[in-house]
Amino acid sequence: DQQVKQNSPSLSVQEGRISILNCDYTNSMFDYFLWYKKYPAEGPTFLISISSIKDKNEDGRFTVFLNKSAKHLSLHIVPSQPGDSAVYFCAASTQGGSEKLVFGKGTKLTVNP
Amino acid sequence: IAGITQAPTSQILAAGRRMTLRCTQDMRHNAMYWYRQDLGLGLRLIHYSNTAGTTGKGEVPDGYSVSRANTDDFPLTLASAVPSQTSVYFCASSDRQGSYGYTFGSGTRLTVV
């Protein structure tokens, strides 16, 4: 049973517009959520995270929103840039991020110039 | 530069052969992990180690073994490779105390023919 779900395998947006990547989870014990970004031929790199005690965390152009009641989080990228084109993985863990991460299947974002 | 080194970067391997993927970190992280990434399946945990001398099975451990003789090294061995083990393998580490999840290596692309 997949505990972290990214139901959109791909997303295409125009440069300058907003990109919204979605993630749903089923395990109510998850209390820490992360987004990773992966370019081809490279390992995933940490992008942004959020604790379950918050509903929003912002870092520059990237904002993550958490809706605990819906077990849903989203990553907003504003404005989107061609360099943002990558695969984005949603991940979740228990115990404040200190336990094993469970990853979604990823969403491939393409930002068109 | 602190981080994780994986070797080789890519390999073509005949089915039935034995292969060890190497992973070394210089961050003194306690925990280390091996993931495989397959199209449409995301990142799946193969094996992990919470600290030197201990290992555990992840989601897809069959056909793989690991050892953790010291803090820095976490090799992954395929005793008798099969074509279904064709994948990109990522090693990761974490200090299990921070808020940033894992640090990933650049990956090993393995093709079993």
XYZ file of C-alpha atoms in Angstrom:
226
model
C 0.000 0.000 0.000
C 1.492 3.266 -1.085
C 1.713 5.646 1.848
C 2.844 8.678 -0.137
C 1.142 9.335 -3.440
C 1.981 11.719 -6.224
C -0.826 11.130 -8.659
C 0.456 13.346 -11.454
C 3.433 11.758 -13.220
C 4.101 14.932 -15.162
C 3.279 18.632 -15.247
C 4.024 21.232 -17.891
C 3.868 24.985 -17.257
C 4.983 28.169 -18.951
C 7.918 30.156 -17.672
C 6.801 32.820 -15.224
C 3.618 30.997 -14.236
C 2.936 29.082 -11.058
C 3.749 25.378 -10.748
C 1.722 23.384 -8.240
C 2.851 19.874 -7.384
C 0.597 17.769 -5.215
C 1.166 14.960 -2.749
C -1.216 12.891 -0.639
C -0.399 10.598 2.242
C -2.270 7.929 4.134
C -0.274 7.435 7.328
C -1.543 9.804 10.008
C 1.650 9.196 12.004
C 3.727 11.161 9.491
C 4.801 14.405 11.107
C 7.488 15.689 8.780
C 7.332 16.232 5.048
C 10.019 17.052 2.523
C 10.350 17.821 -1.149
C 13.344 16.692 -3.142
C 14.354 17.810 -6.609
C 16.162 15.541 -9.028
C 17.906 16.412 -12.261
C 18.832 13.679 -14.773
C 22.046 11.818 -13.909
C 22.171 13.387 -10.444
C 21.021 12.339 -7.013
C 17.955 13.924 -5.414
C 18.643 17.124 -3.495
C 16.678 18.555 -0.613
C 14.420 21.465 -1.554
C 12.082 22.380 1.292
C 10.408 20.762 4.277
C 7.540 21.316 6.661
C 6.672 20.050 10.100
C 3.155 18.943 10.899
C 2.855 21.746 13.451
C 2.874 24.233 10.575
C 0.623 24.661 7.581
C 2.991 26.699 5.422
C 6.704 27.067 4.878
C 8.270 29.437 2.401
C 11.765 29.656 0.937
C 12.199 32.132 -1.871
C 10.162 31.019 -4.866
C 9.177 27.768 -3.162
C 6.283 27.373 -0.735
C 4.963 24.163 0.747
C 1.425 23.973 2.114
C 0.219 21.255 4.434
C -3.430 20.343 5.016
C -3.367 17.751 7.776
C -7.092 17.107 7.802
C -6.976 16.228 4.111
C -3.591 14.508 4.399
C -2.427 16.614 1.514
C 0.539 18.802 0.792
C 1.511 20.870 -2.180
C 4.606 22.594 -3.479
C 4.159 25.947 -5.188
C 6.879 27.412 -7.377
C 6.381 31.065 -8.296
C 7.525 32.193 -10.771
C 8.519 29.014 -12.547
C 11.823 29.028 -14.418
C 13.199 26.655 -17.069
C 15.881 25.587 -14.576
C 13.110 24.234 -12.360
C 12.501 21.458 -14.879
C 13.218 18.288 -12.924
C 11.549 15.392 -11.149
C 10.117 16.357 -7.764
C 9.719 13.778 -5.037
C 7.494 14.180 -2.023
C 8.684 12.359 1.106
C 7.332 11.844 4.598
C 8.592 10.517 7.887
C 7.656 10.065 11.513
C 9.440 11.348 14.620
C 10.278 14.742 13.204
C 12.223 13.560 10.219
C 14.606 11.297 12.087
C 13.123 8.060 10.812
C 13.214 6.487 7.369
C 11.735 8.597 4.627
C 8.910 7.230 2.499
C 8.934 8.642 -1.009
C 6.263 9.207 -3.588
C 6.780 8.158 -7.189
C 7.705 11.634 -8.336
C 6.309 14.263 -10.683
C 8.276 15.393 -13.707
C 7.972 19.161 -14.074
C 8.717 20.797 -17.402
C 8.884 24.583 -17.524
C 8.662 25.829 -21.087
C 10.416 29.070 -22.075
C 33.681 18.624 -0.578
C 31.608 16.780 2.015
C 29.112 14.323 0.687
C 28.538 10.832 -0.634
C 30.649 9.092 -3.250
C 29.230 6.204 -5.242
C 31.167 3.932 -7.563
C 30.979 2.958 -10.307
C 28.855 5.631 -11.995
C 27.591 3.073 -14.466
C 28.061 -0.603 -15.211
C 26.869 -3.209 -17.664
C 26.775 -6.594 -15.999
C 26.113 -10.069 -17.319
C 23.272 -11.919 -15.641
C 24.470 -14.294 -12.966
C 27.539 -12.241 -12.105
C 28.275 -10.826 -8.687
C 28.556 -7.066 -8.276
C 29.253 -4.705 -5.396
C 28.187 -1.087 -5.547
C 30.303 1.112 -3.342
C 29.149 4.002 -1.196
C 31.292 6.199 1.047
C 30.289 9.256 3.058
C 32.487 11.753 4.874
C 29.848 13.494 6.958
C 29.986 11.045 9.884
C 26.285 10.395 9.486
C 24.963 7.515 11.529
C 22.340 6.243 9.127
C 22.819 5.112 5.543
C 20.393 3.832 2.927
C 20.257 2.208 -0.486
C 17.421 3.076 -2.885
C 16.654 2.031 -6.406
C 14.876 4.310 -8.824
C 12.754 2.842 -11.575
C 10.517 4.651 -14.040
C 7.013 4.954 -12.662
C 7.984 3.457 -9.318
C 9.919 6.270 -7.727
C 12.494 5.632 -5.029
C 12.227 2.313 -3.229
C 14.272 1.426 -0.173
C 16.415 -1.695 -0.525
C 18.375 -1.838 2.735
C 19.329 0.563 5.461
C 21.692 0.873 8.398
C 20.888 3.004 11.433
C 24.442 2.792 12.755
C 27.691 0.952 12.093
C 27.308 -2.763 12.736
C 23.551 -2.893 12.125
C 21.505 -3.310 8.963
C 17.849 -3.719 8.098
C 15.649 -4.656 5.170
C 13.664 -2.126 3.240
C 10.807 -2.469 0.795
C 12.651 -4.444 -1.920
C 15.556 -6.357 -0.296
C 15.451 -9.625 -2.252
C 18.591 -10.322 -4.252
C 20.621 -7.708 -2.393
C 22.835 -7.725 0.679
C 24.634 -4.993 2.602
C 27.220 -4.633 5.325
C 28.200 -1.755 7.590
C 31.625 -2.435 9.021
C 32.279 1.235 9.795
C 30.520 4.595 9.774
C 31.686 5.718 6.357
C 31.109 2.740 4.052
C 27.908 0.977 3.052
C 28.425 -1.386 0.089
C 25.507 -3.036 -1.703
C 26.086 -6.506 -3.189
C 24.134 -8.319 -5.863
C 25.113 -11.954 -5.397
C 23.788 -13.147 -8.760
C 22.460 -10.333 -10.909
C 19.203 -10.650 -12.844
C 17.784 -8.341 -15.548
C 15.073 -7.038 -13.174
C 17.856 -5.466 -11.148
C 18.551 -3.084 -13.985
C 18.007 0.268 -12.304
C 19.627 3.408 -10.977
C 20.883 2.907 -7.451
C 21.212 5.750 -4.965
C 23.022 5.691 -1.673
C 21.966 8.204 0.980
C 22.875 9.146 4.522
C 21.388 11.112 7.391
C 22.357 12.116 10.885
C 18.858 11.186 12.063
C 18.718 14.397 14.046
C 18.457 17.137 11.477
C 15.503 18.519 9.649
C 16.798 17.983 6.161
C 16.300 14.314 5.607
C 18.854 12.618 3.483
C 21.928 13.502 1.499
C 22.080 11.468 -1.689
C 24.948 10.320 -3.853
C 24.938 10.796 -7.617
C 23.835 7.257 -8.312
C 25.037 4.128 -10.111
C 23.311 3.166 -13.330
C 23.343 -0.614 -13.560
C 22.277 -2.595 -16.604
C 22.014 -6.370 -16.283
C 21.997 -8.181 -19.622
